[in-house]
Short mmCIF file of C-alpha atoms in Angstrom, two decimals:
data_model
loop_
_atom_site.label_atom_id
_atom_site.label_comp_id
_atom_site.label_asym_id
_atom_site.label_seq_id
_atom_site.Cartn_x
_atom_site.Cartn_y
_atom_site.Cartn_z
CA UNK A 1 103.65 109.76 109.08
CA UNK A 2 104.92 107.75 112.01
CA UNK A 3 108.67 107.11 112.24
CA UNK A 4 109.74 103.90 113.99
CA UNK A 5 113.32 103.58 115.23
CA UNK A 6 114.39 100.38 117.01
CA UNK A 7 117.00 101.34 119.60
CA UNK A 8 119.75 99.00 120.76
CA UNK A 9 122.93 101.11 120.88
CA UNK A 10 121.64 104.61 120.39
CA UNK A 11 123.17 106.49 123.30
CA UNK A 12 125.56 108.48 121.08
CA UNK A 13 123.53 108.80 117.88
CA UNK A 14 119.86 108.92 118.85
CA UNK A 15 119.68 112.63 119.70
CA UNK A 16 121.18 113.60 116.35
CA UNK A 17 118.78 111.33 114.43
CA UNK A 18 115.72 112.74 116.20
CA UNK A 19 116.89 116.34 115.75
CA UNK A 20 117.10 115.75 112.00
CA UNK A 21 113.46 114.64 112.01
CA UNK A 22 112.13 117.67 113.89
CA UNK A 23 111.90 120.05 110.89
CA UNK A 24 109.37 117.65 109.36
CA UNK A 25 106.91 118.28 112.18
CA UNK A 26 105.68 121.05 109.94
CA UNK A 27 104.02 120.25 106.61
CA UNK A 28 106.65 119.46 103.97
CA UNK A 29 106.18 119.07 100.24
CA UNK A 30 108.02 116.43 98.23
CA UNK A 31 109.57 116.99 94.81
CA UNK A 32 106.50 115.30 93.35
CA UNK A 33 104.13 117.73 95.07
CA UNK A 34 102.91 115.49 97.92
CA UNK A 35 102.40 117.05 101.35
CA UNK A 36 103.37 115.12 104.46
CA UNK A 37 104.11 115.70 108.12
CA UNK A 38 105.81 113.55 110.75
CA UNK A 39 103.29 113.32 113.58
CA UNK A 40 105.18 110.95 115.88
CA UNK A 41 108.60 109.39 116.37
CA UNK A 42 108.53 106.03 118.16
CA UNK A 43 111.77 104.99 119.87
CA UNK A 44 111.59 101.27 120.66
CA UNK A 45 113.95 100.32 123.49
CA UNK A 46 115.40 96.86 122.84
CA UNK A 47 117.56 96.57 125.99
CA UNK A 48 120.95 97.31 124.48
CA UNK A 49 124.25 97.38 126.40
CA UNK A 50 124.57 101.19 126.58
CA UNK A 51 122.54 103.94 128.23
CA UNK A 52 119.98 104.29 125.43
CA UNK A 53 117.12 104.24 127.94
CA UNK A 54 118.24 107.56 129.43
CA UNK A 55 118.48 109.09 125.96
CA UNK A 56 114.93 107.95 125.15
CA UNK A 57 113.55 109.34 128.42
CA UNK A 58 115.26 112.68 127.82
CA UNK A 59 113.89 112.95 124.27
CA UNK A 60 110.34 111.96 125.23
CA UNK A 61 110.35 114.57 127.99
CA UNK A 62 111.64 117.43 125.86
CA UNK A 63 110.00 116.77 122.46
CA UNK A 64 106.24 116.39 122.15
CA UNK A 65 106.15 114.09 119.10
CA UNK A 66 108.65 111.58 120.54
CA UNK A 67 107.26 108.52 122.31
CA UNK A 68 109.10 105.66 123.95
CA UNK A 69 108.06 102.05 123.37
CA UNK A 70 109.50 99.75 126.02
CA UNK A 71 110.04 96.03 125.46
CA UNK A 72 110.22 93.57 128.33
CA UNK A 73 113.61 92.25 127.13
CA UNK A 74 115.85 92.14 124.08
CA UNK A 75 113.88 90.67 121.16
CA UNK A 76 116.02 91.80 118.20
CA UNK A 77 115.74 94.50 115.56
CA UNK A 78 112.85 93.00 113.58
CA UNK A 79 110.72 92.33 116.65
CA UNK A 80 111.42 95.85 117.94
CA UNK A 81 110.38 97.26 114.55
CA UNK A 82 107.15 95.24 114.69
CA UNK A 83 106.45 96.59 118.18
CA UNK A 84 106.87 100.12 116.86
CA UNK A 85 104.59 99.39 113.91
CA UNK A 86 101.94 98.06 116.26
CA UNK A 87 102.10 101.30 118.27
CA UNK A 88 102.10 103.64 115.24
CA UNK A 89 99.00 105.58 114.26
CA UNK A 90 100.08 107.28 111.04
CA UNK A 91 98.75 106.78 107.51
CA UNK A 92 102.34 105.85 106.63
CA UNK A 93 105.04 104.23 108.75
CA UNK A 94 108.72 104.92 108.13
CA UNK A 95 111.27 102.56 109.67
CA UNK A 96 114.89 103.63 109.97
CA UNK A 97 118.05 102.83 111.93
CA UNK A 98 119.36 104.58 114.99
CA UNK A 99 122.93 105.06 113.73
CA UNK A 100 122.39 107.98 111.37
CA UNK A 101 122.92 106.07 108.11
CA UNK A 102 119.45 106.96 106.88
CA UNK A 103 118.86 110.56 105.85
CA UNK A 104 115.38 111.85 106.81
CA UNK A 105 115.49 114.07 103.71
CA UNK A 106 115.01 110.89 101.64
CA UNK A 107 111.58 110.22 103.16
CA UNK A 108 109.99 112.55 100.61
CA UNK A 109 111.58 110.57 97.77
CA UNK A 110 110.22 107.33 99.22
CA UNK A 111 106.75 108.87 99.34
CA UNK A 112 106.97 110.08 95.73
CA UNK A 113 107.97 106.58 94.59
CA UNK A 114 105.18 104.96 96.60
CA UNK A 115 102.56 107.29 95.16
CA UNK A 116 103.86 107.04 91.59
CA UNK A 117 103.93 103.22 91.63
CA UNK A 118 100.96 102.76 93.97
CA UNK A 119 103.13 100.60 96.19
CA UNK A 120 102.17 99.80 99.76
CA UNK A 121 105.82 99.08 100.61
CA UNK A 122 108.80 101.09 99.34
CA UNK A 123 112.38 100.15 100.17
CA UNK A 124 115.30 102.56 100.10
CA UNK A 125 117.74 100.98 97.67
CA UNK A 126 121.31 102.15 98.44
CA UNK A 127 122.89 103.91 95.46
CA UNK A 128 126.32 103.61 97.11
CA UNK A 129 128.03 100.67 98.84
CA UNK A 130 126.79 100.12 102.38
CA UNK A 131 129.40 101.20 104.97
CA UNK A 132 129.87 97.71 106.43
CA UNK A 133 132.95 96.39 104.68
CA UNK A 134 133.37 94.25 101.57
CA UNK A 135 132.83 90.83 103.17
CA UNK A 136 129.63 91.77 105.00
CA UNK A 137 128.19 93.48 101.91
CA UNK A 138 128.91 90.41 99.78
CA UNK A 139 127.41 88.10 102.42
CA UNK A 140 124.29 90.28 102.57
CA UNK A 141 123.82 90.17 98.80
CA UNK A 142 124.34 86.39 98.72
CA UNK A 143 121.82 85.86 101.51
CA UNK A 144 119.20 87.94 99.71
CA UNK A 145 119.78 86.07 96.46
CA UNK A 146 119.29 82.78 98.33
CA UNK A 147 115.97 83.93 99.77
CA UNK A 148 114.99 85.31 96.36
CA UNK A 149 115.44 81.78 94.97
CA UNK A 150 113.47 80.23 97.84
CA UNK A 151 110.63 82.70 97.46
CA UNK A 152 110.71 82.84 93.64
CA UNK A 153 110.38 86.60 94.08
CA UNK A 154 112.49 89.60 93.19
CA UNK A 155 111.50 91.44 96.38
CA UNK A 156 114.05 89.65 98.58
CA UNK A 157 116.98 91.49 97.01
CA UNK A 158 115.31 94.79 97.94
CA UNK A 159 115.00 94.17 101.69
CA UNK A 160 116.30 97.14 103.70
CA UNK A 161 115.65 98.50 107.19
CA UNK A 162 114.89 101.94 105.67
CA UNK A 163 111.37 101.45 104.35
CA UNK A 164 108.04 103.21 103.90
CA UNK A 165 104.91 101.13 104.58
CA UNK A 166 101.25 102.07 104.58
CA UNK A 167 99.89 102.23 108.11
CA UNK A 168 97.31 99.49 107.54
CA UNK A 169 99.90 97.03 106.22
CA UNK A 170 102.38 97.86 109.00
CA UNK A 171 99.86 97.41 111.80
CA UNK A 172 98.40 94.25 110.27
CA UNK A 173 101.82 92.62 109.94
CA UNK A 174 102.66 93.56 113.53
CA UNK A 175 99.39 92.01 114.71
CA UNK A 176 99.80 88.54 113.21
CA UNK A 177 103.55 87.99 112.70
CA UNK A 178 104.63 85.21 115.03
CA UNK A 179 107.87 84.49 116.81
CA UNK A 180 110.81 83.93 114.47
CA UNK A 181 109.12 85.35 111.37
CA UNK A 182 111.31 87.57 109.22
CA UNK A 183 109.68 91.00 109.02
CA UNK A 184 110.06 91.65 105.29
CA UNK A 185 108.92 88.16 104.37
CA UNK A 186 105.78 88.71 106.48
CA UNK A 187 105.20 92.08 104.79
CA UNK A 188 105.48 90.41 101.39
CA UNK A 189 102.68 88.01 102.31
CA UNK A 190 100.10 90.80 102.26
CA UNK A 191 101.62 93.74 100.37
CA UNK A 192 99.98 94.26 97.00
CA UNK A 193 103.04 95.85 95.44
CA UNK A 194 106.55 96.79 96.51
CA UNK A 195 108.87 99.37 95.02
CA UNK A 196 112.42 100.64 95.48
CA UNK A 197 113.82 104.15 95.59
CA UNK A 198 117.54 105.02 95.20
CA UNK A 199 118.94 106.57 98.38
CA UNK A 200 122.45 107.55 99.48
CA UNK A 201 123.59 105.87 102.69
CA UNK A 202 125.69 107.82 105.16
CA UNK A 203 128.55 106.63 107.36
CA UNK A 204 127.82 105.10 110.75
CA UNK A 205 130.51 107.18 112.46
CA UNK A 206 132.41 105.57 115.35
CA UNK A 207 129.44 103.46 116.45
CA UNK A 208 130.15 99.73 116.36
CA UNK A 209 127.60 97.51 114.69
CA UNK A 210 125.40 95.48 117.01
CA UNK A 211 125.57 92.51 114.62
CA UNK A 212 128.20 89.81 115.01
CA UNK A 213 128.79 86.74 112.85
CA UNK A 214 126.52 84.58 115.00
CA UNK A 215 123.65 87.10 114.93
CA UNK A 216 124.04 87.63 111.18
CA UNK A 217 123.86 83.88 110.55
CA UNK A 218 120.78 83.66 112.80
CA UNK A 219 119.27 86.59 110.90
CA UNK A 220 119.84 84.81 107.59
CA UNK A 221 118.50 81.47 108.79
CA UNK A 222 115.32 83.10 110.11
CA UNK A 223 114.86 84.66 106.69
CA UNK A 224 115.21 81.23 105.04
CA UNK A 225 112.82 79.48 107.44
CA UNK A 226 110.24 82.26 107.06
CA UNK A 227 110.34 81.98 103.28
CA UNK A 228 107.82 79.12 103.27
CA UNK A 229 107.96 75.39 102.56
CA UNK A 230 110.22 75.55 99.55
CA UNK A 231 113.14 74.67 101.81
CA UNK A 232 111.41 71.39 102.63
CA UNK A 233 110.97 70.76 98.92
CA UNK A 234 114.70 71.24 98.48
CA UNK A 235 115.25 68.61 101.17
CA UNK A 236 113.07 66.22 99.16
CA UNK A 237 115.04 67.07 96.04
CA UNK A 238 118.33 66.34 97.81
CA UNK A 239 116.94 62.98 98.93
CA UNK A 240 115.88 62.13 95.37
CA UNK A 241 119.31 63.09 94.02
CA UNK A 242 121.08 60.87 96.54
CA UNK A 243 118.67 58.01 95.84
CA UNK A 244 119.40 58.22 92.11
CA UNK A 245 123.12 58.46 92.86
CA UNK A 246 122.84 55.32 95.01
CA UNK A 247 121.03 53.40 92.24
CA UNK A 248 123.66 54.51 89.73
CA UNK A 249 126.47 53.45 92.05
CA UNK A 250 124.84 50.06 92.63
CA UNK A 251 124.53 49.49 88.86
CA UNK A 252 128.19 50.43 88.44
CA UNK A 253 129.32 47.94 91.10
CA UNK A 254 127.22 45.14 89.55
CA UNK A 255 128.69 45.78 86.11
CA UNK A 256 132.21 45.99 87.58
CA UNK A 257 131.71 42.67 89.35
CA UNK A 258 130.31 40.91 86.25
CA UNK A 259 133.15 42.18 84.05
CA UNK A 260 135.78 41.27 86.61
CA UNK A 261 136.98 44.82 87.23
CA UNK A 262 135.82 44.76 90.81
CA UNK A 263 137.08 41.28 91.71
CA UNK A 264 139.31 41.11 94.74
CA UNK A 265 138.60 44.64 95.93
CA UNK A 266 137.46 44.97 99.54
CA UNK A 267 135.34 48.09 98.90
CA UNK A 268 135.87 49.71 102.31
CA UNK A 269 136.63 53.13 100.82
CA UNK A 270 133.52 53.26 98.65
CA UNK A 271 131.38 51.94 101.51
CA UNK A 272 132.61 54.59 103.93
CA UNK A 273 132.15 57.36 101.37
CA UNK A 274 128.57 56.30 100.70
CA UNK A 275 127.82 56.05 104.43
CA UNK A 276 129.30 59.44 105.25
CA UNK A 277 127.63 61.26 102.38
CA UNK A 278 124.26 59.58 102.95
CA UNK A 279 124.36 60.13 106.71
CA UNK A 280 125.31 63.78 106.20
CA UNK A 281 122.40 64.27 103.79
CA UNK A 282 119.98 62.63 106.25
CA UNK A 283 121.17 64.76 109.18
CA UNK A 284 120.98 67.91 107.07
CA UNK A 285 117.40 67.06 106.06
CA UNK A 286 116.42 66.33 109.67
CA UNK A 287 117.99 69.62 110.79
CA UNK A 288 115.98 71.65 108.28
CA UNK A 289 112.76 69.85 109.21
CA UNK A 290 113.52 70.38 112.92
CA UNK A 291 113.89 74.12 112.34
CA UNK A 292 110.46 74.29 110.72
CA UNK A 293 108.96 72.23 113.53
CA UNK A 294 110.65 74.43 116.14
CA UNK A 295 109.21 77.62 114.65
CA UNK A 296 105.72 76.12 114.62
CA UNK A 297 106.05 74.78 118.17
CA UNK A 298 107.06 78.22 119.47
CA UNK A 299 104.10 79.80 117.73
CA UNK A 300 101.70 77.08 118.94
CA UNK A 301 102.88 77.56 122.53
CA UNK A 302 102.20 81.27 122.24
CA UNK A 303 105.79 82.56 122.36
CA UNK A 304 105.39 86.25 121.46
CA UNK A 305 107.41 88.05 118.83
CA UNK A 306 107.64 90.96 121.28
CA UNK A 307 106.03 92.24 124.49
CA UNK A 308 105.45 95.95 125.12
CA UNK A 309 105.59 97.11 128.74
CA UNK A 310 105.67 100.45 130.53
CA UNK A 311 108.89 102.34 131.17
CA UNK A 312 110.73 100.25 133.81
CA UNK A 313 111.73 103.45 135.60
CA UNK A 314 108.04 104.14 136.31
CA UNK A 315 107.19 100.63 137.51
CA UNK A 316 107.99 98.63 140.64
CA UNK A 317 111.59 98.04 139.55
CA UNK A 318 112.14 101.78 139.34
CA UNK A 319 111.31 102.42 142.96
CA UNK A 320 114.26 103.01 145.28
CA UNK A 321 114.54 103.34 149.03
CA UNK A 322 115.28 106.98 149.98
CA UNK A 323 118.64 107.44 151.60
CA UNK A 324 118.58 108.85 155.15
CA UNK A 325 121.59 110.12 157.08
CA UNK A 326 123.01 107.68 159.60
CA UNK A 327 122.14 108.44 163.25
CA UNK A 328 123.76 107.29 166.43
CA UNK A 329 121.64 105.39 168.98
CA UNK A 330 120.42 107.50 171.88
CA UNK A 331 121.12 106.61 175.49
CA UNK A 332 124.01 104.68 176.99
CA UNK A 333 125.85 102.15 174.83
CA UNK A 334 126.16 98.70 176.39
CA UNK A 335 129.65 97.41 176.94
CA UNK A 336 130.23 94.53 174.61
CA UNK A 337 132.72 93.12 177.06
#
């Protein structure tokens, strides 16, 4: 197995997470009788605000199975996970968070579920409420239900960052997924079967989440856009609904005029309502279409989902000028006066 951990704010938690994985360097047996071993742990540096880079360098130096994967800039959690998948060589790839929520002891349960159901992708389904607060948990569930409707698939409600994927599927997804594509949606395009396994989530501790409202909304919108063209069909449906509503309103006004109920009325209110609603629907439709066009333009121009580079400390930017002690000039000093 290869374990992929995207690292953004892992300075305080990363050492503990890696230490929990170390016992599985030796062959372990699951409850279902399957043997497995963790052959590598890939720490993908996503240019967070803390000193995670130093923690990664220390771990890669002291532990033989730990490898650092360095991105050229911050690309986000999903892109960092894809970069780790592309660099993984295991028969299976486990993805997990850096904050300690995911218990490595549950990896064996994920493997048992995958083998029992012959699933190429197995998600850890939390058996307890996620430690994010009521509002964020509700928003997450609503977002997944929305994508489930767009995809006409039950898999969307199972999306989690703690997942077990066959190595071939993981590396294939990492190879072709373009910029802006939601990782789990891309996995669903090629995975033969997905499964879920109940897992207890642990507390994050005092580590603050790297997600803010803006990033969460962007995360959700990328999931919607990646879900396919059904969003465009919804735009067409909205247009048809408003067209029918306009025809119905026109018939009503004609009947009102012929029966005398509309005589003498200026109609400014109804006109403004129709204009505002129709204009809003048109702008909404154009916005959705523009998002689809934008994603395709970025992919056509070759904008990468991620870019792996060498450790910056080992490259040209890591070179520093050696400090030498200051020396006084020899010989007489000219009088400035």
